[in-house]
Structure formats: C-alpha cells, structure tokens
Amino acid sequence: MGKTFGKALQEIRELKGCSRTDLARQIEIRAEGIKKYEDEQVNITVKKAVELANVLKCGFGWDKKDFFFYPLWEISDQQESNFADNLRDARVMRGYSQKALSEKTGINVSTISKYEMGKTVPTIKNVIKIAESLKCTFGWNGNEFWFSQHKSKKKKRKKEIGIYDYWFD
C-alpha cells in the first residue's frame, strides 16, 4: 500500500507548522487523537477527515494507492456534504447494485445503503475499499466530496503499413 491518510496528514501538518496540540484543539479532540490518526491506530471517519482538512486549509484525495493533501487557495463558507449523493452516483455509473458493491468490498449491503442515504458516515478505510471496487479516485476539495472514474488505458496497436496495403486506381 502507498501513502496512508495518517502519513499524509502528518506531512501536511508538519509542512504547515501546526502542532498536534493546536490541530486537536481546533477540532475539539485530544492531541493523542491526532497521533492515533497519524499512526493509523484509529479508523478516521470521512467527517473527521474533512474537519482536519478544513482546519489545515487543504483538500485531500486518494488515487489508487496514495493519499495526498493539497493547499486550497479559497475555502467556501458554504460547505456542502454531498458524500452520499456522489457515492451513489459513482456506484450507478459503474453499473453496480448495492448488493454487488457489498460483495466486492465486504461491506454489509445495509451499511452501503446507509452511506448512500447519509445516515452513516463511513471510515476512510471503507471509502478506499469502495473506490478500489469502483475503480475510481475520491477526495475533498474544500467545498464538496468527489469521486472520479479512472480513465481506462487503451493499448495502442501498432499499425504496420506496407506497400501492399494501398489500393491504386
């Protein structure tokens, strides 16, 4: 596995010169909680990941195997939590039923249903399982949560053209 959420969080926090204590105070948890997130001892929820990113004035994303944070130049005051809708749209675009996604991820179908209705907030680890199954990336851009399908790589076939491949009139 590539860079985890915890390692990416630690890197951006240190890059921004923010202590664990300062970051923890701003999201109203104990500093040990930040250490546990960074050490991957706690399964962080999407909601808490968004809170951390907003405090650090960053967006975040996951692409195939690596987590990353990136600076946001402008943060919207009107943040919209559209995770549920975008998750459902990504699943439907890939042509999976909730049951099929459940079978691919190992996440209970009723849990996936609750994610899509916005009744339950998933952990980042479960979102990674879902994204891997749907062959997509995901992230938070400071305003909304997004999913994006991987572009399929088409093999380019070498076309050989010889003198006998042409028709002459």
mmCIF file of N, CA and C in Angstrom, residues 42-147:
data_model
loop_
_atom_site.group_PDB
_atom_site.id
_atom_site.type_symbol
_atom_site.label_atom_id
_atom_site.label_comp_id
_atom_site.label_asym_id
_atom_site.label_seq_id
_atom_site.Cartn_x
_atom_site.Cartn_y
_atom_site.Cartn_z
ATOM 1 N N VAL A 42 -6.415 4.551 14.697
ATOM 2 C CA VAL A 42 -7.850 4.814 14.742
ATOM 3 C C VAL A 42 -8.343 4.933 13.304
ATOM 4 N N ASN A 43 -9.477 4.339 13.042
ATOM 5 C CA ASN A 43 -10.123 4.414 11.742
ATOM 6 C C ASN A 43 -10.853 5.749 11.643
ATOM 7 N N ILE A 44 -10.291 6.710 10.970
ATOM 8 C CA ILE A 44 -10.872 8.054 10.896
ATOM 9 C C ILE A 44 -12.081 8.066 9.958
ATOM 10 N N THR A 45 -13.110 8.799 10.355
ATOM 11 C CA THR A 45 -14.301 8.926 9.506
ATOM 12 C C THR A 45 -14.093 10.018 8.465
ATOM 13 N N VAL A 46 -14.891 9.965 7.422
ATOM 14 C CA VAL A 46 -14.860 10.995 6.390
ATOM 15 C C VAL A 46 -15.140 12.361 7.011
ATOM 16 N N LYS A 47 -16.105 12.427 7.913
ATOM 17 C CA LYS A 47 -16.467 13.696 8.548
ATOM 18 C C LYS A 47 -15.283 14.305 9.293
ATOM 19 N N LYS A 48 -14.564 13.493 10.054
ATOM 20 C CA LYS A 48 -13.418 13.999 10.820
ATOM 21 C C LYS A 48 -12.268 14.369 9.880
ATOM 22 N N ALA A 49 -12.085 13.604 8.793
ATOM 23 C CA ALA A 49 -11.045 13.917 7.808
ATOM 24 C C ALA A 49 -11.313 15.278 7.165
ATOM 25 N N VAL A 50 -12.579 15.553 6.880
ATOM 26 C CA VAL A 50 -12.953 16.850 6.298
ATOM 27 C C VAL A 50 -12.677 17.968 7.301
ATOM 28 N N GLU A 51 -13.011 17.757 8.570
ATOM 29 C CA GLU A 51 -12.728 18.763 9.604
ATOM 30 C C GLU A 51 -11.239 19.077 9.658
ATOM 31 N N LEU A 52 -10.407 18.039 9.661
ATOM 32 C CA LEU A 52 -8.950 18.236 9.698
ATOM 33 C C LEU A 52 -8.473 19.010 8.473
ATOM 34 N N ALA A 53 -8.944 18.606 7.302
ATOM 35 C CA ALA A 53 -8.543 19.278 6.066
ATOM 36 C C ALA A 53 -8.955 20.745 6.078
ATOM 37 N N ASN A 54 -10.150 21.034 6.565
ATOM 38 C CA ASN A 54 -10.618 22.418 6.599
ATOM 39 C C ASN A 54 -9.772 23.272 7.541
ATOM 40 N N VAL A 55 -9.416 22.724 8.696
ATOM 41 C CA VAL A 55 -8.559 23.461 9.635
ATOM 42 C C VAL A 55 -7.207 23.742 8.995
ATOM 43 N N LEU A 56 -6.677 22.765 8.266
ATOM 44 C CA LEU A 56 -5.370 22.916 7.619
ATOM 45 C C LEU A 56 -5.467 23.680 6.295
ATOM 46 N N LYS A 57 -6.681 24.079 5.921
ATOM 47 C CA LYS A 57 -6.941 24.796 4.668
ATOM 48 C C LYS A 57 -6.402 24.015 3.471
ATOM 49 N N CYS A 58 -6.795 22.733 3.459
ATOM 50 C CA CYS A 58 -6.349 21.818 2.410
ATOM 51 C C CYS A 58 -7.515 20.999 1.888
ATOM 52 N N GLY A 59 -7.323 20.508 0.708
ATOM 53 C CA GLY A 59 -8.169 19.461 0.190
ATOM 54 C C GLY A 59 -7.389 18.171 0.333
ATOM 55 N N PHE A 60 -8.052 17.060 0.131
ATOM 56 C CA PHE A 60 -7.324 15.794 0.146
ATOM 57 C C PHE A 60 -7.913 14.869 -0.888
ATOM 58 N N GLY A 61 -7.148 13.859 -1.220
ATOM 59 C CA GLY A 61 -7.619 12.890 -2.191
ATOM 60 C C GLY A 61 -6.887 11.577 -2.053
ATOM 61 N N TRP A 62 -7.408 10.601 -2.744
ATOM 62 C CA TRP A 62 -6.797 9.273 -2.793
ATOM 63 C C TRP A 62 -6.846 8.819 -4.233
ATOM 64 N N ASP A 63 -5.709 8.356 -4.715
ATOM 65 C CA ASP A 63 -5.625 7.889 -6.091
ATOM 66 C C ASP A 63 -4.902 6.555 -6.138
ATOM 67 N N LYS A 64 -5.632 5.514 -6.338
ATOM 68 C CA LYS A 64 -5.168 4.139 -6.455
ATOM 69 C C LYS A 64 -4.495 3.624 -5.193
ATOM 70 N N LYS A 65 -3.382 4.155 -4.776
ATOM 71 C CA LYS A 65 -2.705 3.631 -3.588
ATOM 72 C C LYS A 65 -2.219 4.715 -2.631
ATOM 73 N N ASP A 66 -2.265 5.960 -3.031
ATOM 74 C CA ASP A 66 -1.688 7.040 -2.225
ATOM 75 C C ASP A 66 -2.704 8.083 -1.813
ATOM 76 N N PHE A 67 -2.568 8.535 -0.561
ATOM 77 C CA PHE A 67 -3.320 9.674 -0.059
ATOM 78 C C PHE A 67 -2.481 10.912 -0.251
ATOM 79 N N PHE A 68 -3.118 12.040 -0.467
ATOM 80 C CA PHE A 68 -2.396 13.299 -0.606
ATOM 81 C C PHE A 68 -3.272 14.439 -0.117
ATOM 82 N N PHE A 69 -2.619 15.478 0.369
ATOM 83 C CA PHE A 69 -3.274 16.733 0.726
ATOM 84 C C PHE A 69 -2.740 17.790 -0.222
ATOM 85 N N TYR A 70 -3.548 18.793 -0.511
ATOM 86 C CA TYR A 70 -3.103 19.881 -1.371
ATOM 87 C C TYR A 70 -3.697 21.183 -0.854
ATOM 88 N N PRO A 71 -2.950 22.281 -1.029
ATOM 89 C CA PRO A 71 -3.431 23.569 -0.499
ATOM 90 C C PRO A 71 -4.643 24.075 -1.272
ATOM 91 N N LEU A 72 -5.526 24.730 -0.538
ATOM 92 C CA LEU A 72 -6.680 25.373 -1.159
ATOM 93 C C LEU A 72 -6.469 26.877 -1.089
ATOM 94 N N TRP A 73 -6.668 27.535 -2.186
ATOM 95 C CA TRP A 73 -6.476 28.982 -2.214
ATOM 96 C C TRP A 73 -7.692 29.687 -1.662
ATOM 97 N N GLU A 74 -8.825 29.043 -1.784
ATOM 98 C CA GLU A 74 -10.068 29.645 -1.326
ATOM 99 C C GLU A 74 -10.931 28.562 -0.700
ATOM 100 N N ILE A 75 -11.428 28.816 0.475
ATOM 101 C CA ILE A 75 -12.305 27.855 1.130
ATOM 102 C C ILE A 75 -13.690 28.473 1.230
ATOM 103 N N SER A 76 -14.669 27.736 0.778
ATOM 104 C CA SER A 76 -16.042 28.216 0.778
ATOM 105 C C SER A 76 -16.617 28.197 2.193
ATOM 106 N N ASP A 77 -17.384 29.215 2.518
ATOM 107 C CA ASP A 77 -18.097 29.224 3.791
ATOM 108 C C ASP A 77 -19.284 28.276 3.744
ATOM 109 N N GLN A 78 -19.788 28.042 2.557
ATOM 110 C CA GLN A 78 -20.949 27.162 2.395
ATOM 111 C C GLN A 78 -20.481 25.790 1.925
ATOM 112 N N GLN A 79 -20.011 25.009 2.894
ATOM 113 C CA GLN A 79 -19.554 23.674 2.553
ATOM 114 C C GLN A 79 -20.739 22.743 2.534
ATOM 115 N N GLU A 80 -20.757 21.930 1.516
ATOM 116 C CA GLU A 80 -21.892 21.050 1.342
ATOM 117 C C GLU A 80 -21.411 19.611 1.501
ATOM 118 N N SER A 81 -22.145 18.861 2.255
ATOM 119 C CA SER A 81 -21.798 17.463 2.457
ATOM 120 C C SER A 81 -22.577 16.624 1.464
ATOM 121 N N ASN A 82 -21.970 16.359 0.328
ATOM 122 C CA ASN A 82 -22.652 15.634 -0.732
ATOM 123 C C ASN A 82 -22.067 14.246 -0.915
ATOM 124 N N PHE A 83 -21.412 13.739 0.109
ATOM 125 C CA PHE A 83 -20.771 12.436 0.021
ATOM 126 C C PHE A 83 -21.769 11.369 -0.421
ATOM 127 N N ALA A 84 -22.912 11.311 0.223
ATOM 128 C CA ALA A 84 -23.905 10.260 -0.050
ATOM 129 C C ALA A 84 -24.332 10.262 -1.521
ATOM 130 N N ASP A 85 -24.687 11.423 -2.042
ATOM 131 C CA ASP A 85 -25.134 11.517 -3.439
ATOM 132 C C ASP A 85 -24.028 11.119 -4.412
ATOM 133 N N ASN A 86 -22.811 11.595 -4.146
ATOM 134 C CA ASN A 86 -21.709 11.311 -5.057
ATOM 135 C C ASN A 86 -21.291 9.843 -5.007
ATOM 136 N N LEU A 87 -21.385 9.242 -3.841
ATOM 137 C CA LEU A 87 -21.099 7.811 -3.730
ATOM 138 C C LEU A 87 -22.109 7.012 -4.554
ATOM 139 N N ARG A 88 -23.382 7.329 -4.396
ATOM 140 C CA ARG A 88 -24.422 6.640 -5.152
ATOM 141 C C ARG A 88 -24.206 6.822 -6.658
ATOM 142 N N ASP A 89 -23.912 8.047 -7.071
ATOM 143 C CA ASP A 89 -23.688 8.315 -8.495
ATOM 144 C C ASP A 89 -22.506 7.517 -9.038
ATOM 145 N N ALA A 90 -21.418 7.444 -8.266
ATOM 146 C CA ALA A 90 -20.233 6.686 -8.703
ATOM 147 C C ALA A 90 -20.563 5.201 -8.844
ATOM 148 N N ARG A 91 -21.326 4.673 -7.911
ATOM 149 C CA ARG A 91 -21.721 3.256 -7.962
ATOM 150 C C ARG A 91 -22.597 2.988 -9.183
ATOM 151 N N VAL A 92 -23.588 3.840 -9.403
ATOM 152 C CA VAL A 92 -24.514 3.670 -10.528
ATOM 153 C C VAL A 92 -23.771 3.807 -11.858
ATOM 154 N N MET A 93 -22.859 4.770 -11.955
ATOM 155 C CA MET A 93 -22.097 4.957 -13.191
ATOM 156 C C MET A 93 -21.273 3.719 -13.532
ATOM 157 N N ARG A 94 -20.817 3.027 -12.514
ATOM 158 C CA ARG A 94 -20.017 1.819 -12.726
ATOM 159 C C ARG A 94 -20.924 0.607 -13.007
ATOM 160 N N GLY A 95 -22.232 0.789 -12.791
ATOM 161 C CA GLY A 95 -23.183 -0.264 -13.098
ATOM 162 C C GLY A 95 -23.342 -1.307 -12.005
ATOM 163 N N TYR A 96 -23.003 -0.946 -10.771
ATOM 164 C CA TYR A 96 -23.131 -1.875 -9.652
ATOM 165 C C TYR A 96 -24.401 -1.606 -8.865
ATOM 166 N N SER A 97 -25.029 -2.681 -8.409
ATOM 167 C CA SER A 97 -26.100 -2.545 -7.431
ATOM 168 C C SER A 97 -25.430 -2.420 -6.059
ATOM 169 N N GLN A 98 -26.195 -2.056 -5.056
ATOM 170 C CA GLN A 98 -25.631 -2.009 -3.700
ATOM 171 C C GLN A 98 -25.155 -3.405 -3.285
ATOM 172 N N LYS A 99 -25.913 -4.424 -3.676
ATOM 173 C CA LYS A 99 -25.537 -5.796 -3.325
ATOM 174 C C LYS A 99 -24.216 -6.183 -3.987
ATOM 175 N N ALA A 100 -24.053 -5.851 -5.256
ATOM 176 C CA ALA A 100 -22.813 -6.171 -5.969
ATOM 177 C C ALA A 100 -21.628 -5.454 -5.340
ATOM 178 N N LEU A 101 -21.818 -4.185 -4.971
ATOM 179 C CA LEU A 101 -20.745 -3.437 -4.325
ATOM 180 C C LEU A 101 -20.416 -4.039 -2.962
ATOM 181 N N SER A 102 -21.441 -4.467 -2.264
ATOM 182 C CA SER A 102 -21.244 -5.117 -0.976
ATOM 183 C C SER A 102 -20.393 -6.381 -1.122
ATOM 184 N N GLU A 103 -20.689 -7.166 -2.136
ATOM 185 C CA GLU A 103 -19.940 -8.399 -2.372
ATOM 186 C C GLU A 103 -18.493 -8.117 -2.735
ATOM 187 N N LYS A 104 -18.247 -7.061 -3.504
ATOM 188 C CA LYS A 104 -16.883 -6.714 -3.902
ATOM 189 C C LYS A 104 -16.060 -6.137 -2.753
ATOM 190 N N THR A 105 -16.715 -5.398 -1.862
ATOM 191 C CA THR A 105 -15.986 -4.692 -0.799
ATOM 192 C C THR A 105 -15.949 -5.448 0.524
ATOM 193 N N GLY A 106 -16.927 -6.320 0.728
ATOM 194 C CA GLY A 106 -17.039 -6.978 2.030
ATOM 195 C C GLY A 106 -17.756 -6.113 3.055
ATOM 196 N N ILE A 107 -18.305 -4.992 2.604
ATOM 197 C CA ILE A 107 -19.069 -4.093 3.473
ATOM 198 C C ILE A 107 -20.533 -4.502 3.367
ATOM 199 N N ASN A 108 -21.198 -4.637 4.487
ATOM 200 C CA ASN A 108 -22.599 -5.056 4.527
ATOM 201 C C ASN A 108 -23.457 -4.171 3.629
ATOM 202 N N VAL A 109 -24.373 -4.766 2.878
ATOM 203 C CA VAL A 109 -25.227 -4.023 1.952
ATOM 204 C C VAL A 109 -26.056 -2.969 2.689
ATOM 205 N N SER A 110 -26.503 -3.268 3.909
ATOM 206 C CA SER A 110 -27.288 -2.266 4.652
ATOM 207 C C SER A 110 -26.410 -1.079 5.045
ATOM 208 N N THR A 111 -25.125 -1.330 5.270
ATOM 209 C CA THR A 111 -24.198 -0.231 5.587
ATOM 210 C C THR A 111 -23.998 0.654 4.366
ATOM 211 N N ILE A 112 -23.830 0.052 3.202
ATOM 212 C CA ILE A 112 -23.692 0.833 1.967
ATOM 213 C C ILE A 112 -24.949 1.661 1.731
ATOM 214 N N SER A 113 -26.102 1.077 1.974
ATOM 215 C CA SER A 113 -27.364 1.798 1.834
ATOM 216 C C SER A 113 -27.399 3.005 2.777
ATOM 217 N N LYS A 114 -26.954 2.809 4.000
ATOM 218 C CA LYS A 114 -26.932 3.916 4.969
ATOM 219 C C LYS A 114 -25.946 5.002 4.549
ATOM 220 N N TYR A 115 -24.799 4.614 3.974
ATOM 221 C CA TYR A 115 -23.851 5.609 3.454
ATOM 222 C C TYR A 115 -24.529 6.458 2.388
ATOM 223 N N GLU A 116 -25.235 5.800 1.472
ATOM 224 C CA GLU A 116 -25.854 6.499 0.349
ATOM 225 C C GLU A 116 -27.057 7.343 0.749
ATOM 226 N N MET A 117 -27.662 7.034 1.885
ATOM 227 C CA MET A 117 -28.770 7.853 2.385
ATOM 228 C C MET A 117 -28.269 8.938 3.332
ATOM 229 N N GLY A 118 -26.978 8.935 3.637
ATOM 230 C CA GLY A 118 -26.409 9.927 4.538
ATOM 231 C C GLY A 118 -26.714 9.660 5.999
ATOM 232 N N LYS A 119 -27.138 8.442 6.321
ATOM 233 C CA LYS A 119 -27.467 8.104 7.700
ATOM 234 C C LYS A 119 -26.243 7.674 8.507
ATOM 235 N N THR A 120 -25.209 7.206 7.817
ATOM 236 C CA THR A 120 -23.985 6.745 8.457
ATOM 237 C C THR A 120 -22.795 7.359 7.739
ATOM 238 N N VAL A 121 -21.784 7.721 8.492
ATOM 239 C CA VAL A 121 -20.567 8.283 7.912
ATOM 240 C C VAL A 121 -19.513 7.177 7.857
ATOM 241 N N PRO A 122 -18.994 6.887 6.678
ATOM 242 C CA PRO A 122 -18.009 5.815 6.563
ATOM 243 C C PRO A 122 -16.626 6.235 7.056
ATOM 244 N N THR A 123 -15.821 5.229 7.326
ATOM 245 C CA THR A 123 -14.418 5.496 7.630
ATOM 246 C C THR A 123 -13.680 5.659 6.304
ATOM 247 N N ILE A 124 -12.537 6.293 6.367
ATOM 248 C CA ILE A 124 -11.708 6.446 5.171
ATOM 249 C C ILE A 124 -11.336 5.071 4.611
ATOM 250 N N LYS A 125 -11.062 4.106 5.490
ATOM 251 C CA LYS A 125 -10.702 2.759 5.007
ATOM 252 C C LYS A 125 -11.837 2.134 4.199
ATOM 253 N N ASN A 126 -13.067 2.334 4.615
ATOM 254 C CA ASN A 126 -14.189 1.795 3.839
ATOM 255 C C ASN A 126 -14.377 2.543 2.525
ATOM 256 N N VAL A 127 -14.103 3.837 2.518
ATOM 257 C CA VAL A 127 -14.209 4.591 1.268
ATOM 258 C C VAL A 127 -13.136 4.105 0.292
ATOM 259 N N ILE A 128 -11.955 3.764 0.809
ATOM 260 C CA ILE A 128 -10.898 3.220 -0.053
ATOM 261 C C ILE A 128 -11.348 1.885 -0.653
ATOM 262 N N LYS A 129 -11.946 1.021 0.162
ATOM 263 C CA LYS A 129 -12.451 -0.265 -0.351
ATOM 264 C C LYS A 129 -13.464 -0.033 -1.473
ATOM 265 N N ILE A 130 -14.345 0.925 -1.257
ATOM 266 C CA ILE A 130 -15.372 1.232 -2.250
ATOM 267 C C ILE A 130 -14.725 1.789 -3.526
ATOM 268 N N ALA A 131 -13.804 2.734 -3.358
ATOM 269 C CA ALA A 131 -13.143 3.342 -4.517
ATOM 270 C C ALA A 131 -12.354 2.304 -5.312
ATOM 271 N N GLU A 132 -11.669 1.405 -4.620
ATOM 272 C CA GLU A 132 -10.936 0.353 -5.325
ATOM 273 C C GLU A 132 -11.895 -0.517 -6.130
ATOM 274 N N SER A 133 -13.028 -0.857 -5.543
ATOM 275 C CA SER A 133 -14.014 -1.698 -6.230
ATOM 276 C C SER A 133 -14.639 -0.984 -7.417
ATOM 277 N N LEU A 134 -14.853 0.319 -7.285
ATOM 278 C CA LEU A 134 -15.454 1.098 -8.366
ATOM 279 C C LEU A 134 -14.421 1.615 -9.363
ATOM 280 N N LYS A 135 -13.157 1.324 -9.083
ATOM 281 C CA LYS A 135 -12.050 1.795 -9.932
ATOM 282 C C LYS A 135 -12.111 3.304 -10.110
ATOM 283 N N CYS A 136 -12.129 3.995 -8.959
ATOM 284 C CA CYS A 136 -12.179 5.446 -9.008
ATOM 285 C C CYS A 136 -11.303 6.061 -7.918
ATOM 286 N N THR A 137 -11.109 7.344 -8.016
ATOM 287 C CA THR A 137 -10.417 8.130 -7.005
ATOM 288 C C THR A 137 -11.478 8.888 -6.215
ATOM 289 N N PHE A 138 -11.084 9.469 -5.088
ATOM 290 C CA PHE A 138 -12.028 10.285 -4.332
ATOM 291 C C PHE A 138 -11.263 11.349 -3.569
ATOM 292 N N GLY A 139 -12.001 12.339 -3.088
ATOM 293 C CA GLY A 139 -11.370 13.379 -2.296
ATOM 294 C C GLY A 139 -12.340 14.447 -1.851
ATOM 295 N N TRP A 140 -11.778 15.443 -1.189
ATOM 296 C CA TRP A 140 -12.495 16.602 -0.665
ATOM 297 C C TRP A 140 -11.792 17.839 -1.196
ATOM 298 N N ASN A 141 -12.524 18.751 -1.808
ATOM 299 C CA ASN A 141 -11.904 19.939 -2.399
ATOM 300 C C ASN A 141 -12.179 21.233 -1.632
ATOM 301 N N GLY A 142 -12.568 21.108 -0.374
ATOM 302 C CA GLY A 142 -12.845 22.294 0.425
ATOM 303 C C GLY A 142 -14.292 22.725 0.372
ATOM 304 N N ASN A 143 -15.032 22.171 -0.567
ATOM 305 C CA ASN A 143 -16.438 22.508 -0.713
ATOM 306 C C ASN A 143 -17.303 21.254 -0.826
ATOM 307 N N GLU A 144 -16.810 20.260 -1.500
ATOM 308 C CA GLU A 144 -17.599 19.059 -1.698
ATOM 309 C C GLU A 144 -16.716 17.830 -1.811
ATOM 310 N N PHE A 145 -17.327 16.695 -1.583
ATOM 311 C CA PHE A 145 -16.669 15.415 -1.732
ATOM 312 C C PHE A 145 -16.870 14.960 -3.165
ATOM 313 N N TRP A 146 -15.846 14.364 -3.781
ATOM 314 C CA TRP A 146 -15.955 13.943 -5.170
ATOM 315 C C TRP A 146 -15.439 12.524 -5.380
ATOM 316 N N PHE A 147 -15.953 11.893 -6.397
ATOM 317 C CA PHE A 147 -15.474 10.606 -6.900
ATOM 318 C C PHE A 147 -15.194 10.803 -8.379
#
